XYZ file of C-alpha atoms in Angstrom:
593
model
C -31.656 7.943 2.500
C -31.182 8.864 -0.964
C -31.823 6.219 -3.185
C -31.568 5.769 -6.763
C -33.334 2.856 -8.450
C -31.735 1.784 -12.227
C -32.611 -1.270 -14.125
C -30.103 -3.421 -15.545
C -29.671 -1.645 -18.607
C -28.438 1.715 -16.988
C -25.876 2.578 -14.231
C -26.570 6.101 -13.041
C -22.973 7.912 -12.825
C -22.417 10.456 -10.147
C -20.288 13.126 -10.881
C -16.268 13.114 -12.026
C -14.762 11.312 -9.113
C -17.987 8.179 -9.676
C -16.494 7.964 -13.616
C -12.806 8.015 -12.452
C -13.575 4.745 -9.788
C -15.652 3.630 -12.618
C -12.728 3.596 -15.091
C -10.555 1.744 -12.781
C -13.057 -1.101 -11.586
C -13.897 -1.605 -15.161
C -10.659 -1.641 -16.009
C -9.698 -4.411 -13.938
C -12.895 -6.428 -14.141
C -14.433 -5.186 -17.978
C -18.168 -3.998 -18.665
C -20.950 -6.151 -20.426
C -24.871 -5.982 -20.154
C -26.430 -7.829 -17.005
C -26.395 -11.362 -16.677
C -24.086 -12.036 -19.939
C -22.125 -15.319 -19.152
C -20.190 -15.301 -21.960
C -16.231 -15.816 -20.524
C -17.320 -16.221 -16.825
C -15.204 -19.561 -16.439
C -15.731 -21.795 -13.115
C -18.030 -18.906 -11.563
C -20.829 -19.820 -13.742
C -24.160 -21.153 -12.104
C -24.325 -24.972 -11.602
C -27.677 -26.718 -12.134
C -27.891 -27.086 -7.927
C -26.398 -23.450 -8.068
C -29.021 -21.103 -9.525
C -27.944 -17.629 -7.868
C -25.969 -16.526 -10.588
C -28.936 -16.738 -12.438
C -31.076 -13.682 -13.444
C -33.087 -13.666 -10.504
C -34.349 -9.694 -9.930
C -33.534 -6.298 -10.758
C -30.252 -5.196 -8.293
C -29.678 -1.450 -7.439
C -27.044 -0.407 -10.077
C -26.587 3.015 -8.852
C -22.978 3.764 -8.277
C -21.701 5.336 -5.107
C -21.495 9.287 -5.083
C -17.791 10.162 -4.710
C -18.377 14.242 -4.764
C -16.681 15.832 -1.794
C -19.118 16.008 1.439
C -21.629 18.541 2.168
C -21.086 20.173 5.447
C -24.749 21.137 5.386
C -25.336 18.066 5.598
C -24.570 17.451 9.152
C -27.430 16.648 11.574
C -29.987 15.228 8.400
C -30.724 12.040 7.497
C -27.139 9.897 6.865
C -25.624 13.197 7.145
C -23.643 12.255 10.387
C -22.523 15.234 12.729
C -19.898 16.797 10.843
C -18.403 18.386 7.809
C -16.497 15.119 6.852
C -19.344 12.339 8.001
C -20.862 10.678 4.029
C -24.204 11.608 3.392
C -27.136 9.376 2.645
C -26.129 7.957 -0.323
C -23.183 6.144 1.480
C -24.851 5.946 4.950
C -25.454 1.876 6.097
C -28.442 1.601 8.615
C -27.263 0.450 12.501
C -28.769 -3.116 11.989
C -27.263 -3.730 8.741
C -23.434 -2.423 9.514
C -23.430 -4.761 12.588
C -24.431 -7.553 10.984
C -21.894 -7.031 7.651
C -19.102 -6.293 10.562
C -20.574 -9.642 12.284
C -20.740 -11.806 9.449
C -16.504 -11.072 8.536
C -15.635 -11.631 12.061
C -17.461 -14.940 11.802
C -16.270 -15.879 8.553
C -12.397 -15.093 9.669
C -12.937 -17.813 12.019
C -15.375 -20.293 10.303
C -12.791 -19.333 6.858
C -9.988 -18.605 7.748
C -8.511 -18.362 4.030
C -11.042 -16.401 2.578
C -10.380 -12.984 4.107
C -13.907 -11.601 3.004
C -14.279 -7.880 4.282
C -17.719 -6.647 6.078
C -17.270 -3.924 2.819
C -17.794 -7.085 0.001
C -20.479 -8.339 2.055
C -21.881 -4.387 2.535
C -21.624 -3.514 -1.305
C -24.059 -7.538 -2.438
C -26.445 -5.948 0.475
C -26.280 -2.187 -1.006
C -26.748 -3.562 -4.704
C -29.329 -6.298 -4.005
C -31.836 -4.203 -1.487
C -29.868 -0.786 -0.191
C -29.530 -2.708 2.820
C -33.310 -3.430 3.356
C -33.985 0.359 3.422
C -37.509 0.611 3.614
C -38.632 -2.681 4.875
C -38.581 -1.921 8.273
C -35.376 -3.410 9.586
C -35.331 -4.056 13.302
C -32.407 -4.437 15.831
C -33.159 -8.006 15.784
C -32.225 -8.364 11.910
C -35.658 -9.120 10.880
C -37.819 -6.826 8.763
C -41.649 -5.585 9.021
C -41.980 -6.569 5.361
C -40.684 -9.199 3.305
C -38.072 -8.538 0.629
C -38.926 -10.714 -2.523
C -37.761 -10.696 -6.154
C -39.875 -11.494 -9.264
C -41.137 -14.989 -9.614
C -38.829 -16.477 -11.447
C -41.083 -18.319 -14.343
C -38.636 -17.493 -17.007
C -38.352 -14.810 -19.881
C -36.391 -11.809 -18.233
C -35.398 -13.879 -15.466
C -34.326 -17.531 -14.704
C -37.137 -20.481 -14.859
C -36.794 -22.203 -11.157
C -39.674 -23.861 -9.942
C -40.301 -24.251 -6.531
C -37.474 -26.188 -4.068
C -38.523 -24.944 -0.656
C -42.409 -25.708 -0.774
C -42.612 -21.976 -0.153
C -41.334 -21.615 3.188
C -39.230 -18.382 2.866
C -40.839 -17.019 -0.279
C -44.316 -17.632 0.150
C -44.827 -19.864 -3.196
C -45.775 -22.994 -3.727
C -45.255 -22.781 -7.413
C -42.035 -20.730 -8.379
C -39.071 -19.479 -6.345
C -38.138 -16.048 -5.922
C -35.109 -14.797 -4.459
C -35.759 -13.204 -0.744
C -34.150 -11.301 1.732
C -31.790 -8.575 2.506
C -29.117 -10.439 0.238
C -31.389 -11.986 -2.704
C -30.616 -15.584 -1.731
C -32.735 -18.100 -4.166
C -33.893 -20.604 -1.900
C -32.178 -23.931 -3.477
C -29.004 -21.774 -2.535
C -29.981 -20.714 0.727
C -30.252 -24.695 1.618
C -26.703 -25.196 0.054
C -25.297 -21.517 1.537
C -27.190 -20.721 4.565
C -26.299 -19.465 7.951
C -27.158 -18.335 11.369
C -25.230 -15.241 11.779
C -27.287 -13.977 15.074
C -26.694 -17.515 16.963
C -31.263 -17.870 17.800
C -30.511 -21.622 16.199
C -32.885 -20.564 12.978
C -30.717 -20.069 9.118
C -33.400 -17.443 8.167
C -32.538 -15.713 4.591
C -35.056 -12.851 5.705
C -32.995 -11.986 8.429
C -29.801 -9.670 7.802
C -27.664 -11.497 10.329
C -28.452 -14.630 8.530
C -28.453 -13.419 5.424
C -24.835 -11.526 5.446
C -23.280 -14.831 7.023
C -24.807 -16.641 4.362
C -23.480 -14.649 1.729
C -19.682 -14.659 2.987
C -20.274 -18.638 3.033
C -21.489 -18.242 -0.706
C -18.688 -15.978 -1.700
C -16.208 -17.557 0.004
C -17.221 -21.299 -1.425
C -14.626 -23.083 -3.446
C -11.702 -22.794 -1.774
C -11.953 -18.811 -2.401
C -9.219 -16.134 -1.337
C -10.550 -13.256 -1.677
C -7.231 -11.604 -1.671
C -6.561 -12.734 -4.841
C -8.196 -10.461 -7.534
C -9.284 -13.048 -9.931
C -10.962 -14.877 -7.349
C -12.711 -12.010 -5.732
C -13.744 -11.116 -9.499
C -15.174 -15.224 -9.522
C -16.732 -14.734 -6.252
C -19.185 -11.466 -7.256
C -19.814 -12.815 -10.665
C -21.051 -16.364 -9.347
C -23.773 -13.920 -7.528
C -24.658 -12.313 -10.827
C -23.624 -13.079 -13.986
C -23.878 -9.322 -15.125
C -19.780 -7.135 -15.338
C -22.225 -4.164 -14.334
C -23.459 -5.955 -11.025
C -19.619 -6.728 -10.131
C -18.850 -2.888 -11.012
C -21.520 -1.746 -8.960
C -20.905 -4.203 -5.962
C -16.766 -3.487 -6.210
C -17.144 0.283 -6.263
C -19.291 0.281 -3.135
C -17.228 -1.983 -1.400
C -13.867 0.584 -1.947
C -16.137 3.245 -1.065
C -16.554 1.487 2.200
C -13.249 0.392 2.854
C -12.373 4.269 1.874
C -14.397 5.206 5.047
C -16.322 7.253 3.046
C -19.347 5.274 5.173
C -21.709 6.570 8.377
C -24.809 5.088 9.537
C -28.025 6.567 9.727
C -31.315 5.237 11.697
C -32.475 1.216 11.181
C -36.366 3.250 10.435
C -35.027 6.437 7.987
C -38.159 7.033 5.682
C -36.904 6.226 2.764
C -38.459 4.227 -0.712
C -37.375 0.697 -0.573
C -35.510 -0.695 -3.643
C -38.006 -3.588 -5.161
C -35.920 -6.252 -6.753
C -38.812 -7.778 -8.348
C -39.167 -4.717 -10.734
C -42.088 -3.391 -10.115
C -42.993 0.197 -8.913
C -40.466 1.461 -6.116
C -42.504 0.835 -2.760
C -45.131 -1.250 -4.118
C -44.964 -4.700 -2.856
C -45.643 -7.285 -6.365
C -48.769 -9.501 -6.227
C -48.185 -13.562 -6.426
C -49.330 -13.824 -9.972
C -51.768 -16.663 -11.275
C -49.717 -19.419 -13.615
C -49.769 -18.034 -17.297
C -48.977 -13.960 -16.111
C -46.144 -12.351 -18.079
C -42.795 -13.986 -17.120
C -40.429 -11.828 -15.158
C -41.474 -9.639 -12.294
C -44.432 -11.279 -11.219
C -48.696 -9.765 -12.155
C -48.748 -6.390 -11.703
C -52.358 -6.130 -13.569
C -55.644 -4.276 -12.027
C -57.707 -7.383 -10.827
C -61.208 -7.543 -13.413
C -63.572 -5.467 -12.312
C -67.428 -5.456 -13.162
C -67.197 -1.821 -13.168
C -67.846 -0.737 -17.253
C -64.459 1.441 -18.873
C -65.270 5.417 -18.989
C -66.560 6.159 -22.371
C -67.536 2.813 -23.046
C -70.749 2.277 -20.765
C -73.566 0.251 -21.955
C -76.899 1.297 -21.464
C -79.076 -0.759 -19.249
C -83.063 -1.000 -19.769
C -85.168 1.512 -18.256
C -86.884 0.726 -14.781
C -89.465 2.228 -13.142
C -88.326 3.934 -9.651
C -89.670 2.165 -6.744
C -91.475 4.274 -4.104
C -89.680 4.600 -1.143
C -92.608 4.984 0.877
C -94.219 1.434 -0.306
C -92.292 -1.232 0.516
C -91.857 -4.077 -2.198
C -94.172 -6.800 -1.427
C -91.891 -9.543 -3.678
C -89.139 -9.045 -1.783
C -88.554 -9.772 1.934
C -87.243 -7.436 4.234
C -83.807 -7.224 4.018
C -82.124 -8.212 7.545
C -78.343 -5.833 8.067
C -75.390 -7.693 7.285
C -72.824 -7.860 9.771
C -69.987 -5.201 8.889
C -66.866 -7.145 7.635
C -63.747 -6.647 10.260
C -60.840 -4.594 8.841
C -58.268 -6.287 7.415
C -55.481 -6.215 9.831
C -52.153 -3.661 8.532
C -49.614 -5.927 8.041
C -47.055 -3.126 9.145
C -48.571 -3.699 12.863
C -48.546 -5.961 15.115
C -51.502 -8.252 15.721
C -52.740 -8.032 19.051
C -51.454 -11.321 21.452
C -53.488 -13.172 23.661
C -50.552 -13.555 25.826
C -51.484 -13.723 29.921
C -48.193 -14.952 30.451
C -44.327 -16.160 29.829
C -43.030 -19.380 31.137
C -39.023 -19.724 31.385
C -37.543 -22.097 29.293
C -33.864 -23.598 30.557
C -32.096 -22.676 33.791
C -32.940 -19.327 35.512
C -28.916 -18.948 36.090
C -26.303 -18.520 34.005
C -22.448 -18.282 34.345
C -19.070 -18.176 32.240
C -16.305 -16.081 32.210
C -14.997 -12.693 30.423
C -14.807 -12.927 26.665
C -16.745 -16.083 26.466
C -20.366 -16.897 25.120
C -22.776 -17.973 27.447
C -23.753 -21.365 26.674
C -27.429 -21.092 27.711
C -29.925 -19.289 25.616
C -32.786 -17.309 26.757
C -35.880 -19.137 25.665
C -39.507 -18.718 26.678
C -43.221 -19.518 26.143
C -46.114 -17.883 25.652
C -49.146 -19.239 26.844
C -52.513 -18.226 26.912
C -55.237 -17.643 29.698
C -56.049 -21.316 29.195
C -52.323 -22.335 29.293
C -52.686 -23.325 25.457
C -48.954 -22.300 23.617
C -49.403 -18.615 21.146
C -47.889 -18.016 18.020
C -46.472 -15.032 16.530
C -46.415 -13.451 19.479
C -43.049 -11.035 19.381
C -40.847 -11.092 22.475
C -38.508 -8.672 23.597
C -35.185 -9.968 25.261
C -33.131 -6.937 26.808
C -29.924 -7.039 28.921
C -30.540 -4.858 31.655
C -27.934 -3.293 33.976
C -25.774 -0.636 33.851
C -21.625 -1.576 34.173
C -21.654 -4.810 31.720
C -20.010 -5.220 28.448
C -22.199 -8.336 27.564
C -24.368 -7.721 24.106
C -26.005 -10.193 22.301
C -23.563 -11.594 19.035
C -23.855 -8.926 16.801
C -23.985 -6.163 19.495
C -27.051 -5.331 20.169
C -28.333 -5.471 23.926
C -31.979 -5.263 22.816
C -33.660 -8.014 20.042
C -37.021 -8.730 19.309
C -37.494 -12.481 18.558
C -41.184 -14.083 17.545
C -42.666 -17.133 18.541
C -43.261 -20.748 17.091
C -46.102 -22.661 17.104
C -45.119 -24.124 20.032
C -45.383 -20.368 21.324
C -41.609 -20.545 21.973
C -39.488 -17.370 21.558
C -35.344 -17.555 21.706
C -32.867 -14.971 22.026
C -29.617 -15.158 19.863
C -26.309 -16.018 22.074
C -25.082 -13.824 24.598
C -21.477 -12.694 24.472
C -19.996 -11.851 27.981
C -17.726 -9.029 27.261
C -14.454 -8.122 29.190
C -16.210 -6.893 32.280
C -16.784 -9.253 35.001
C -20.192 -8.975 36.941
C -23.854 -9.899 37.124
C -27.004 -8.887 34.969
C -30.248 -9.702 34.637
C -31.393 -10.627 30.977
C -35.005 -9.365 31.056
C -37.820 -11.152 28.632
C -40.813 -9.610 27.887
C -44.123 -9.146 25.785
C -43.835 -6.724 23.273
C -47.463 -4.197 23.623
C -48.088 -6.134 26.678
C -47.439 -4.146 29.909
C -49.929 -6.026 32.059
C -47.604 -9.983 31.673
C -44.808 -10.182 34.347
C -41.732 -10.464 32.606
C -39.003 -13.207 33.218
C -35.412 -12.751 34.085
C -32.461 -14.503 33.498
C -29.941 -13.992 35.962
C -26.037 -14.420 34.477
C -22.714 -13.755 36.153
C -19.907 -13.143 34.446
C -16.515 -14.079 36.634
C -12.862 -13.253 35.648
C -11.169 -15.352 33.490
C -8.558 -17.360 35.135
C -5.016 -16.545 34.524
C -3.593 -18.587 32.118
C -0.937 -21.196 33.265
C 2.277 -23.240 31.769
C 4.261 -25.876 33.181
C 7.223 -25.771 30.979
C 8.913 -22.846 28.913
C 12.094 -23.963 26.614
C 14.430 -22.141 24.630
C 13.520 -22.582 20.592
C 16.243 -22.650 18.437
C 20.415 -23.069 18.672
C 22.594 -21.121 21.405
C 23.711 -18.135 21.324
C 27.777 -18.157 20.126
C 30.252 -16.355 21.913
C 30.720 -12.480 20.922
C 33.469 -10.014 21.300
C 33.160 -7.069 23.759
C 31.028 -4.081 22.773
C 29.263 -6.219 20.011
C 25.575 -7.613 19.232
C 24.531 -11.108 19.977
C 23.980 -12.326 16.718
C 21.413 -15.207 17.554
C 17.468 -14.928 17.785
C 16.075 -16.560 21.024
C 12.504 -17.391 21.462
C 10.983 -19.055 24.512
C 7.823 -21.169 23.838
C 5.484 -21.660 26.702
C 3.233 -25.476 27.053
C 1.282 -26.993 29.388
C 0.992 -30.538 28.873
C 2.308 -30.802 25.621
C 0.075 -27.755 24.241
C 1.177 -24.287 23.966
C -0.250 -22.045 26.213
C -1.318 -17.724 25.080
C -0.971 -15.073 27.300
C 1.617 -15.977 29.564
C 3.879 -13.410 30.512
C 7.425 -13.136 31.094
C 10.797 -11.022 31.932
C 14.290 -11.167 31.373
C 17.309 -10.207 33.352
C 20.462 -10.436 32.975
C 22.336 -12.077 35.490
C 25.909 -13.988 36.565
C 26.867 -17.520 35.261
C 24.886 -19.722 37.717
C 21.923 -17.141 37.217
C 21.295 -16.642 40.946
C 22.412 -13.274 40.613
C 21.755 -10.037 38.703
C 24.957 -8.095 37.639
C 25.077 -4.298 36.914
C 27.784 -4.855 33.940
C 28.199 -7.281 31.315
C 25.684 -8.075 28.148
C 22.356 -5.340 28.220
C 19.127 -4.872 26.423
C 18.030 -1.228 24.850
C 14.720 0.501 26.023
C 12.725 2.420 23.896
C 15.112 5.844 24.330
C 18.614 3.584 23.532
C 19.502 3.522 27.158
C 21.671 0.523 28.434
C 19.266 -2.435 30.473
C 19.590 -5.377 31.929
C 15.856 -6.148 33.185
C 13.271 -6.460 30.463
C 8.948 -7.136 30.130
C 9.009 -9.204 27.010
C 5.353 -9.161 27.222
C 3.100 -12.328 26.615
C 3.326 -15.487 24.817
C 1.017 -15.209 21.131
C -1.280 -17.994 19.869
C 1.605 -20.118 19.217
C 2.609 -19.963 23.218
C 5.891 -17.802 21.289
C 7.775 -15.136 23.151
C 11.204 -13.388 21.352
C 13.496 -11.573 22.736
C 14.701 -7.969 21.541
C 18.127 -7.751 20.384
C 20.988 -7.850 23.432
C 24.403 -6.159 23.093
C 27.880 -7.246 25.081
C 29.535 -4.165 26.634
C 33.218 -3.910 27.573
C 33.096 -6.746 29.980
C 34.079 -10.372 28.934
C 33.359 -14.008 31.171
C 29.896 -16.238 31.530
C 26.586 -14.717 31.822
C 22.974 -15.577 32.117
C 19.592 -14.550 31.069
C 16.794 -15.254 33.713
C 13.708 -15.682 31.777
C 11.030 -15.900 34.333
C 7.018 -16.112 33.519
C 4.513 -14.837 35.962
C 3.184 -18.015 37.157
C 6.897 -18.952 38.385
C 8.601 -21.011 35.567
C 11.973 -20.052 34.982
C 14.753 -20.739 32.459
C 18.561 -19.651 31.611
C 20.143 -18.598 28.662
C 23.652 -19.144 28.849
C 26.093 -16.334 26.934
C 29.731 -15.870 26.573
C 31.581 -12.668 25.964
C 34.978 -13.286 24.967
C 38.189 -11.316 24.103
C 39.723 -12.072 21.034
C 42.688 -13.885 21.206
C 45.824 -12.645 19.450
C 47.889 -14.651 16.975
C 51.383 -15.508 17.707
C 54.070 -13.227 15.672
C 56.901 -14.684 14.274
C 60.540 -12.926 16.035
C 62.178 -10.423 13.835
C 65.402 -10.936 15.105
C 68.109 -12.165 13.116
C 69.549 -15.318 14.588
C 73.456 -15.466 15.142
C 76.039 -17.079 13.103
C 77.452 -19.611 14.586
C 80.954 -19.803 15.199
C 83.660 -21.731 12.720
């Protein structure tokens, strides 16, 4: 992926159609230097609030709008055709499913917010190009942390430590962390658990995207509304570039000017703390230049080039003659290597012990309320941590993914050596499948299964359907109804979705269907009198389509039926119109003198 790294002070603009969206975000939302306050209103950081805050160097780099490169196709973010974006728009697997599962989430958790998966795509472009480079796994979690500067003040906010250094490592200072940049006194205010493993994990992009639509969408928030989408961004950084930045990849998104490209692309990761692109910063000692954390050569005792001082002259021992005023040395043990954090440490796992019931069961389109959980234990039955467990569905035929979509995740252990998958989502498809758990580099420790079964979701039923609204007036012949007729569908006082229903038109007492008299249109304008109207919506709502009279006047019927066996009549009456007496013309006689 191609990635281009700017400071705060520069926003790298990408040919004529980049300056055009340019001109019309910044036209709608104005330009300043990063983290300038001045006229940001109620968005503003609070004192318990400190995100807004300059907290790390974001990814200014705008999107690049030039038309696609069908060479492109088949390389890195290049997609498989002439039309797919390149690189430069391309969002990793891991990271589009969790943006995409974070706003379906949200739309249910806030229902007034509308956020779009593209707002929540453009904070994770700016603040970390989607954890490029970090190693993302299908799981949401990354091979190596994502940390800002420490934030002891100068370039960037003064917050001392509120999480006793649980997500960022420091005991002294916060830094922002994660996929999203959350500060952790905002994380404790903001956070989520977007993958449904019971943890609110900033680290973890599932997490972290959830957590950010709850941060955007705080304060009553609709992001349909300009101003308050132009709030929302700010309160995230107080910097008109950052909301330029984060606004034009979000309509680049929404454009669908967007692919994905491999979770493990090689690519340089973004460093929000400042320092060199790909180096990780070092946790500086109290006193270090403020801002992005020590990025100074540890002292050596080595002397400068050009500088060395001379030392006095010693005779040359004889190698053959060994000293007699110094003992004889015994070896020192080699030192082991230090372990590459990019690995995996090896696990002294012998073997998994189930956690929770071996069986599971619910129906289509519901999450399973179980969880698969597990321990690891050693050859001595003691609990491991940190050892990494692989939950997979297995089975060919099912829908069923875990929440976010993923049928594979890798999920690492506590110290009480417990491992727990995120919530399984049935799918449409009724069945059985095993869930399979096992030890990730560890082929010789029998694996454990979970065994679910997924049965069809039982029809839904009413006992009472009711005609909503006034009758229907009488018409004249070979005219429209002119009344709207909706049936609403309950079942003990609640309405009831999904129930379906048909209407026919039939005589008076509704016992019996008639071949003439008032008649529904299908979709080619031809005459009916025996209608699907489909199924009831989330308000248990059905209407009916318009309904004409034909030639024919007297009482008729419509025999709304549902499919479970309720019925009801609509009464209608087609009637002639009657004509007005005349007064005679004839000229009355004179009567007789």
């Amino acid at each position: 992926m191609k990635i281009l790294r700017t400071r705060a002070a520069s926003v790298s603009r990408q040919g004529l159609c980049t300056a055009l969206l340019v001109a019309s975000l910044t036209a709608a939302v104005g330009v300043s230097p990063p983290h300038n306050t001045a006229g940001a209103d109620d968005s503003s950081p609070r004192p318990s609030d400190p995100q807004g805050k300059p907290h790390g160097v974001p990814n200014l780099a705008l999107p690049d709008l030039a038309p696609k490169n069908p060479g492109n196709a088949g390389k890195p973010g290049g997609g498989t055709g002439g039309d797919a974006p390149d690189g430069n728009t391309g969002i990793p697997k891991t990271a589009l499913a969790a943006y995409q599962n974070a706003a379906r989430l949200a739309a249910t958790q806030l229902p007034g917010c509308h956020i779009p998966w593209e707002l929540i795509a453009g904070i994770g472009r700016v603040e970390s190009v989607h954890a490029g480079g970090y190693g993302l796994r299908s799981d949401g979690s990354t091979e190596k942390p994502i940390r800002g500067p420490r934030l002891t003040g100068g370039q960037f906010a003064e917050i001392r430590d509120t999480d006793k250094g649980r997500w960022d490592g420091d005991t002294e200072y916060d830094r922002a962390v994660g996929p999203t940049q959350f500060i952790p006194s905002t994380w404790e205010m903001s956070g989520a658990d977007g993958n449904g493993d019971g943890i609110k994990d900033p680290n973890n992009i599932f997490d972290a995207a959830l957590g950010t639509a709850h941060y955007l969408c705080a304060n009553n928030r609709d992001l349909n509304s300009s101003a308050d989408l132009d709030k929302a961004v700010l309160s995230y950084n107080q910097s008109r570039e950052y909301v330029t930045a984060v606004l034009a990849w979000m309509r680049t998104y929404q454009s669908g000017n967007v692919g994905t490209v491999p979770d493990n692309i090689p690519t340089t990761p973004h460093d929000p703390s400042g320092d060199t692109p790909g180096k990780r910063p070092t946790t500086p000692s109290p006193g270090t230049t403020p801002g992005g954390g020590s990025t100074t050569t540890p002292p050596s005792n080595k002397p400068s080039p050009g500088k060395q001082t001379p030392s006095p002259q010693k005779p040359k021992p004889d190698p053959q003659k060994p000293d007699p005023q110094k003992p004889t040395p015994k070896p020192e043990p080699k030192p082991d290597p230090k372990p590459d954090p990019t690995k995996p440490i090896p696990s002294p796992v012998t073997r998994l012990e189930r956690m929770g019931a071996a069986k599971w069961e619910t129906t289509t389109g519901e999450v399973f309320e179980e969880r698969a959980s597990v321990k690891a234990l050693d050859k001595a039955g003691k609990p491991v941590a940190g050892a990494r467990v692989v939950f997979e569905i297995k089975g060919e035929g099912t829908e069923a993914s875990f929440l976010g979509g993923s049928k594979k995740v890798t999920a690492t252990t506590l110290k009480d050596g417990i491992a727990t998958s995120p919530s399984v989502l049935a799918g449409a498809t009724a069945g059985q499948f095993p869930l399979r758990a096992t030890v990730e580099g560890k082929d010789g420790v029998t694996p454990v299964d979970f065994n679910a079964t997924v049965k069809p979701a039982p029809a839904p039923h009413a006992d009472k359907i009711e005609r909503v609204g006034n009758e229907c007036a009488a018409v004249q012949p070979n005219s429209p109804f002119d009344c709207k007729v909706v049936i609403q569908a309950s079942k003990g006082g609640k309405a009831v979705a999904d129930i379906g229903m048909t209407a026919t038109v039939a005589s008076a007492d509704g016992k019996k269907a008639v071949e003439t008299g008032p008649y529904f249109k299908d979709k080619n304008g031809k005459r009916v009198r025996k209608v699907d109207l489909g199924k009831t919506d989330g308000n248990g709502q059905i209407e009916l389509p318009e309904f004409f009279a034909d030639g024919k006047t007297g009482g008729y019927t419509l025999r709304i039926v549902t499919t479970d066996g309720q019925a009801l009549l609509v009464y209608l009456n087609v009637e002639a119109k009657k004509s007005t007496p005349q007064p005679s013309t004839t000229p009355s006689s004179t009567p007789k003198s």
